mmCIF file of N, CA and C in Angstrom:
data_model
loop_
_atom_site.group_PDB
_atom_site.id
_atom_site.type_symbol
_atom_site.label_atom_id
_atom_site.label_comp_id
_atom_site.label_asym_id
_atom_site.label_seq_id
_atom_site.Cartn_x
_atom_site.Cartn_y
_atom_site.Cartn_z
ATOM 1 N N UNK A 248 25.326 -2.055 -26.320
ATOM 2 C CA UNK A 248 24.965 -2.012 -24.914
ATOM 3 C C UNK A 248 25.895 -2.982 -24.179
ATOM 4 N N UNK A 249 26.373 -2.317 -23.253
ATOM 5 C CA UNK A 249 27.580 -3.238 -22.624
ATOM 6 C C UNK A 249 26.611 -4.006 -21.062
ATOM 7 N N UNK A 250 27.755 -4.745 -20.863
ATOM 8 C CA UNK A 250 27.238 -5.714 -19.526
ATOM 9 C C UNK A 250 26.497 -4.999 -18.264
ATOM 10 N N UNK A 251 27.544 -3.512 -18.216
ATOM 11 C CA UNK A 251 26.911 -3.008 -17.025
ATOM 12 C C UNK A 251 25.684 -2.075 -17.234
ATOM 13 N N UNK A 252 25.189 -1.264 -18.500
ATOM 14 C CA UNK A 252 23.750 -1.253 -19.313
ATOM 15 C C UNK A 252 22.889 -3.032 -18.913
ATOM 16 N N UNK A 253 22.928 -3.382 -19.307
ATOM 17 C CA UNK A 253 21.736 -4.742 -19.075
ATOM 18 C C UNK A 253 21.735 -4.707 -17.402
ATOM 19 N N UNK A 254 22.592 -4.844 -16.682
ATOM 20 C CA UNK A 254 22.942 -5.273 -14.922
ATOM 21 C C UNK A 254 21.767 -3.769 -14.569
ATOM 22 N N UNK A 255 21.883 -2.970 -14.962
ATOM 23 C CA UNK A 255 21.189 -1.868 -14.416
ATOM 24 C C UNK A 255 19.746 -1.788 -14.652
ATOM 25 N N UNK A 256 19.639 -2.144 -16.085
ATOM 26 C CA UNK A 256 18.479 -2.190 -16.303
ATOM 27 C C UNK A 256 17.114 -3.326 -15.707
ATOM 28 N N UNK A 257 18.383 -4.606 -15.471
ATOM 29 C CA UNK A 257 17.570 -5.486 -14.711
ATOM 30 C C UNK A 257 17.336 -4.861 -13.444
ATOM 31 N N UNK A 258 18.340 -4.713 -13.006
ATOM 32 C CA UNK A 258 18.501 -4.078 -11.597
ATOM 33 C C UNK A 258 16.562 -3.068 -11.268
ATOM 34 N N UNK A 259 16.983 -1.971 -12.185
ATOM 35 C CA UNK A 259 15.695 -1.571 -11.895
ATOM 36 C C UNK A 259 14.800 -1.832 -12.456
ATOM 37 N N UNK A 260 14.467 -2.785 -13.540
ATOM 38 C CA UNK A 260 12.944 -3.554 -13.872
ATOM 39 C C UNK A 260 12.583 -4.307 -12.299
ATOM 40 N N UNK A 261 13.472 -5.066 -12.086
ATOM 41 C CA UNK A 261 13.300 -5.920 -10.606
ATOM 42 C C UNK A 261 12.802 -5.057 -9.204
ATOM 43 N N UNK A 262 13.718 -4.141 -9.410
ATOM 44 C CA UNK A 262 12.975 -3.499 -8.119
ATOM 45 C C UNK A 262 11.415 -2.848 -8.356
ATOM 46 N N UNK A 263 11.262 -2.368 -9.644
ATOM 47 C CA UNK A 263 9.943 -1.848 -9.615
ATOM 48 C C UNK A 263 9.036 -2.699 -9.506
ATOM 49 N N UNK A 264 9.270 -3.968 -10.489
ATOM 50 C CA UNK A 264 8.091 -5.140 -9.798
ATOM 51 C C UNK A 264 7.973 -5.542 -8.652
ATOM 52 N N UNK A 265 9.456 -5.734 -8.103
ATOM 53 C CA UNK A 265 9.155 -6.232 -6.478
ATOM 54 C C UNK A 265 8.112 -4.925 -5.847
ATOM 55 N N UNK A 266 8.373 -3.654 -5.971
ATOM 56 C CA UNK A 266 7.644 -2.350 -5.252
ATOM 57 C C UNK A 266 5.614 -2.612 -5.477
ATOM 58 N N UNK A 267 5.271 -3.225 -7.253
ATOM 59 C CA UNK A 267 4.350 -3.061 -7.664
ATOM 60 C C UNK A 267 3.521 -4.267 -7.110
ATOM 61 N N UNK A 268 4.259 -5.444 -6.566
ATOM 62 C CA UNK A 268 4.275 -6.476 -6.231
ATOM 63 C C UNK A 268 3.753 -6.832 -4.617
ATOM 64 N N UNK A 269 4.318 -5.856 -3.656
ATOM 65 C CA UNK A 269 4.571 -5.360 -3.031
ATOM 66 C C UNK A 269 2.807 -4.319 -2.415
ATOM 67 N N UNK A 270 2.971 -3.475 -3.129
ATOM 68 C CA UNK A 270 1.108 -2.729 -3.010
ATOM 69 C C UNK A 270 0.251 -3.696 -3.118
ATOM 70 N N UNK A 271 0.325 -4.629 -4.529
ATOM 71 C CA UNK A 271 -0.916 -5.237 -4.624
ATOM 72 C C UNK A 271 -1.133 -6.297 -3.527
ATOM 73 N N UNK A 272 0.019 -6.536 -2.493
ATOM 74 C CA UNK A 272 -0.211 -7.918 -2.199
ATOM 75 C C UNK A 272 -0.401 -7.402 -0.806
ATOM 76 N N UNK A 273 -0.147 -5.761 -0.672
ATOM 77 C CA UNK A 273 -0.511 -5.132 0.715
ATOM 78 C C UNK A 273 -2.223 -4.536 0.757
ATOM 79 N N UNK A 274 -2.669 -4.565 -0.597
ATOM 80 C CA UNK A 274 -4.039 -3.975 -0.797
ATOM 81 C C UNK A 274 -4.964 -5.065 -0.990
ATOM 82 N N UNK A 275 -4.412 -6.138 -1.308
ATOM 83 C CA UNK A 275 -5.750 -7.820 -1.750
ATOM 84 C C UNK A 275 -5.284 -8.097 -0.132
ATOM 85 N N UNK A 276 -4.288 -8.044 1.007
ATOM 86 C CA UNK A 276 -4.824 -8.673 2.294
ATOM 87 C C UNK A 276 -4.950 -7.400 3.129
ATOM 88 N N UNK A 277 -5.512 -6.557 2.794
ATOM 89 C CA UNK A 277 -5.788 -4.840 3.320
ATOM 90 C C UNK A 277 -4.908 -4.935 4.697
ATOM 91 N N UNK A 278 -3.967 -4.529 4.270
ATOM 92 C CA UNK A 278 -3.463 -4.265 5.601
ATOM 93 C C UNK A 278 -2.376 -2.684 4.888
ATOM 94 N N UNK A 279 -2.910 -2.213 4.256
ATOM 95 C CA UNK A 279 -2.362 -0.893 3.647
ATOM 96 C C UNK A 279 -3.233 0.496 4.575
ATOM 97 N N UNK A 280 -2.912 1.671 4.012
ATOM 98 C CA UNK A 280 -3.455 2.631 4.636
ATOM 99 C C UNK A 280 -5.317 2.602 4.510
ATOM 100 N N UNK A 281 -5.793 3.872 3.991
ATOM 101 C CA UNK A 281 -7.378 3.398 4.254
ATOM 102 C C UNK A 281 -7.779 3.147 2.153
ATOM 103 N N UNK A 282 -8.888 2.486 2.681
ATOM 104 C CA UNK A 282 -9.420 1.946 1.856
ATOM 105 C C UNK A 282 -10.196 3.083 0.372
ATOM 106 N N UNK A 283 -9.776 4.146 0.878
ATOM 107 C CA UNK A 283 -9.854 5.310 -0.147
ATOM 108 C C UNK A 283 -11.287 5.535 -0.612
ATOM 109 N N UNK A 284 -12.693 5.313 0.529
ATOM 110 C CA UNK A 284 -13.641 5.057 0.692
ATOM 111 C C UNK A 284 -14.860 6.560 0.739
ATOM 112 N N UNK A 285 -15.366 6.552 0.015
ATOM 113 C CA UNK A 285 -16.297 7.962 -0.053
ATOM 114 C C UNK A 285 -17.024 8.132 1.173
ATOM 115 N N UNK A 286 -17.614 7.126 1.574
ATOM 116 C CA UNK A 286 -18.629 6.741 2.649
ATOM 117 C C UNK A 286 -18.084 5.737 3.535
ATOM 118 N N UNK A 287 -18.656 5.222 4.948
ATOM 119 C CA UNK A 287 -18.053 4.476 5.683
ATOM 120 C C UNK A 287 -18.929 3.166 5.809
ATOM 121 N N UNK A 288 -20.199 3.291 4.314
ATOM 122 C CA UNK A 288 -20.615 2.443 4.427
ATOM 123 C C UNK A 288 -20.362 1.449 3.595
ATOM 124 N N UNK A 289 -19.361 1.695 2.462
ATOM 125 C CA UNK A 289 -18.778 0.844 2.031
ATOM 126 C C UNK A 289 -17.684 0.376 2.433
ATOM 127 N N UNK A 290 -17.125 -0.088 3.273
ATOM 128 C CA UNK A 290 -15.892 -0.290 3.850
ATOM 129 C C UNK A 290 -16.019 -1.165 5.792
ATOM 130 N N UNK A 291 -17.417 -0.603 5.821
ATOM 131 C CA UNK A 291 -18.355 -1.107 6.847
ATOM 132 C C UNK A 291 -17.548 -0.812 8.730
ATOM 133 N N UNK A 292 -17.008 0.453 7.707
ATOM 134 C CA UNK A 292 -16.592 1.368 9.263
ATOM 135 C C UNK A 292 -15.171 0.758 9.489
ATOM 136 N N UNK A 293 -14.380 -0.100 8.724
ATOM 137 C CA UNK A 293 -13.054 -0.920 9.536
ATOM 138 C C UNK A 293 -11.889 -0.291 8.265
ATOM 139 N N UNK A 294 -12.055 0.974 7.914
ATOM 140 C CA UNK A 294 -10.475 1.417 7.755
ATOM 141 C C UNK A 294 -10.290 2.793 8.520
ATOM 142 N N UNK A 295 -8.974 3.351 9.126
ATOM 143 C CA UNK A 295 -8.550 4.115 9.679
ATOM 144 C C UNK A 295 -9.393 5.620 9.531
ATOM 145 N N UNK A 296 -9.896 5.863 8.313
ATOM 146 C CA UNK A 296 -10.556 7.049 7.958
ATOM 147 C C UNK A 296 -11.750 6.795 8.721
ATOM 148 N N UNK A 297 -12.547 5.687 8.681
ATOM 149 C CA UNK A 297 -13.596 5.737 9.359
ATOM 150 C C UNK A 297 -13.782 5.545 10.705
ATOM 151 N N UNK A 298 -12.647 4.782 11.291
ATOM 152 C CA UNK A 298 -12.550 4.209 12.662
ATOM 153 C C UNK A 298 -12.774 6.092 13.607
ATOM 154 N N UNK A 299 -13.734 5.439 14.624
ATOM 155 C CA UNK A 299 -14.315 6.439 15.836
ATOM 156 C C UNK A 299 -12.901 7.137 16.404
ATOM 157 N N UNK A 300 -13.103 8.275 16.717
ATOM 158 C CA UNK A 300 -11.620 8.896 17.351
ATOM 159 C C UNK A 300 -11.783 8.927 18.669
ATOM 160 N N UNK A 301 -10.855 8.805 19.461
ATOM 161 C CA UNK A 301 -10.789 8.952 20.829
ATOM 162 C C UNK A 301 -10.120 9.751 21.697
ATOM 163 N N UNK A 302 -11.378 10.950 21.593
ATOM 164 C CA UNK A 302 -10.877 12.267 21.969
ATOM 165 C C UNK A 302 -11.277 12.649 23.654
ATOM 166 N N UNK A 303 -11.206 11.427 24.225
ATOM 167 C CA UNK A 303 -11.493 11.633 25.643
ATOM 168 C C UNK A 303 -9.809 11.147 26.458
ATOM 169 N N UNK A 304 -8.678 12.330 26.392
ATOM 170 C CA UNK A 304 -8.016 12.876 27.150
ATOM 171 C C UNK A 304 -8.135 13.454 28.187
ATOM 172 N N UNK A 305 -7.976 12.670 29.577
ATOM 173 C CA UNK A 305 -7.606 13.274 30.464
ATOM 174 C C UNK A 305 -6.592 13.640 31.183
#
């Protein structure tokens, strides 16, 4: 395995942790999409799926 085999392989071990790194640290301070919630009573109505729509266009 030559120099530029290892450079690559770090290359993409690194980026996938930074990516995996990245979700978890966007999902423990929820600021990701919705909370992937069956009901809106677990989640207590404050992710996007549950939030009220505002369909009063005039």
């Amino acid at each position: 395995m030559g120099p530029v085999d290892i450079a690559v392989i770090v290359i993409v071990s690194v980026a996938v942790v930074a990516a995996l790194g990245y979700i978890i640290y966007r999902k423990v301070k929820h600021k990701g999409g919705c909370c992937d919630c069956s009901d809106c009573s677990s989640c207590g109505g404050t992710c996007p799926h549950c939030a009220p729509k505002d369909d009063n266009k005039d």
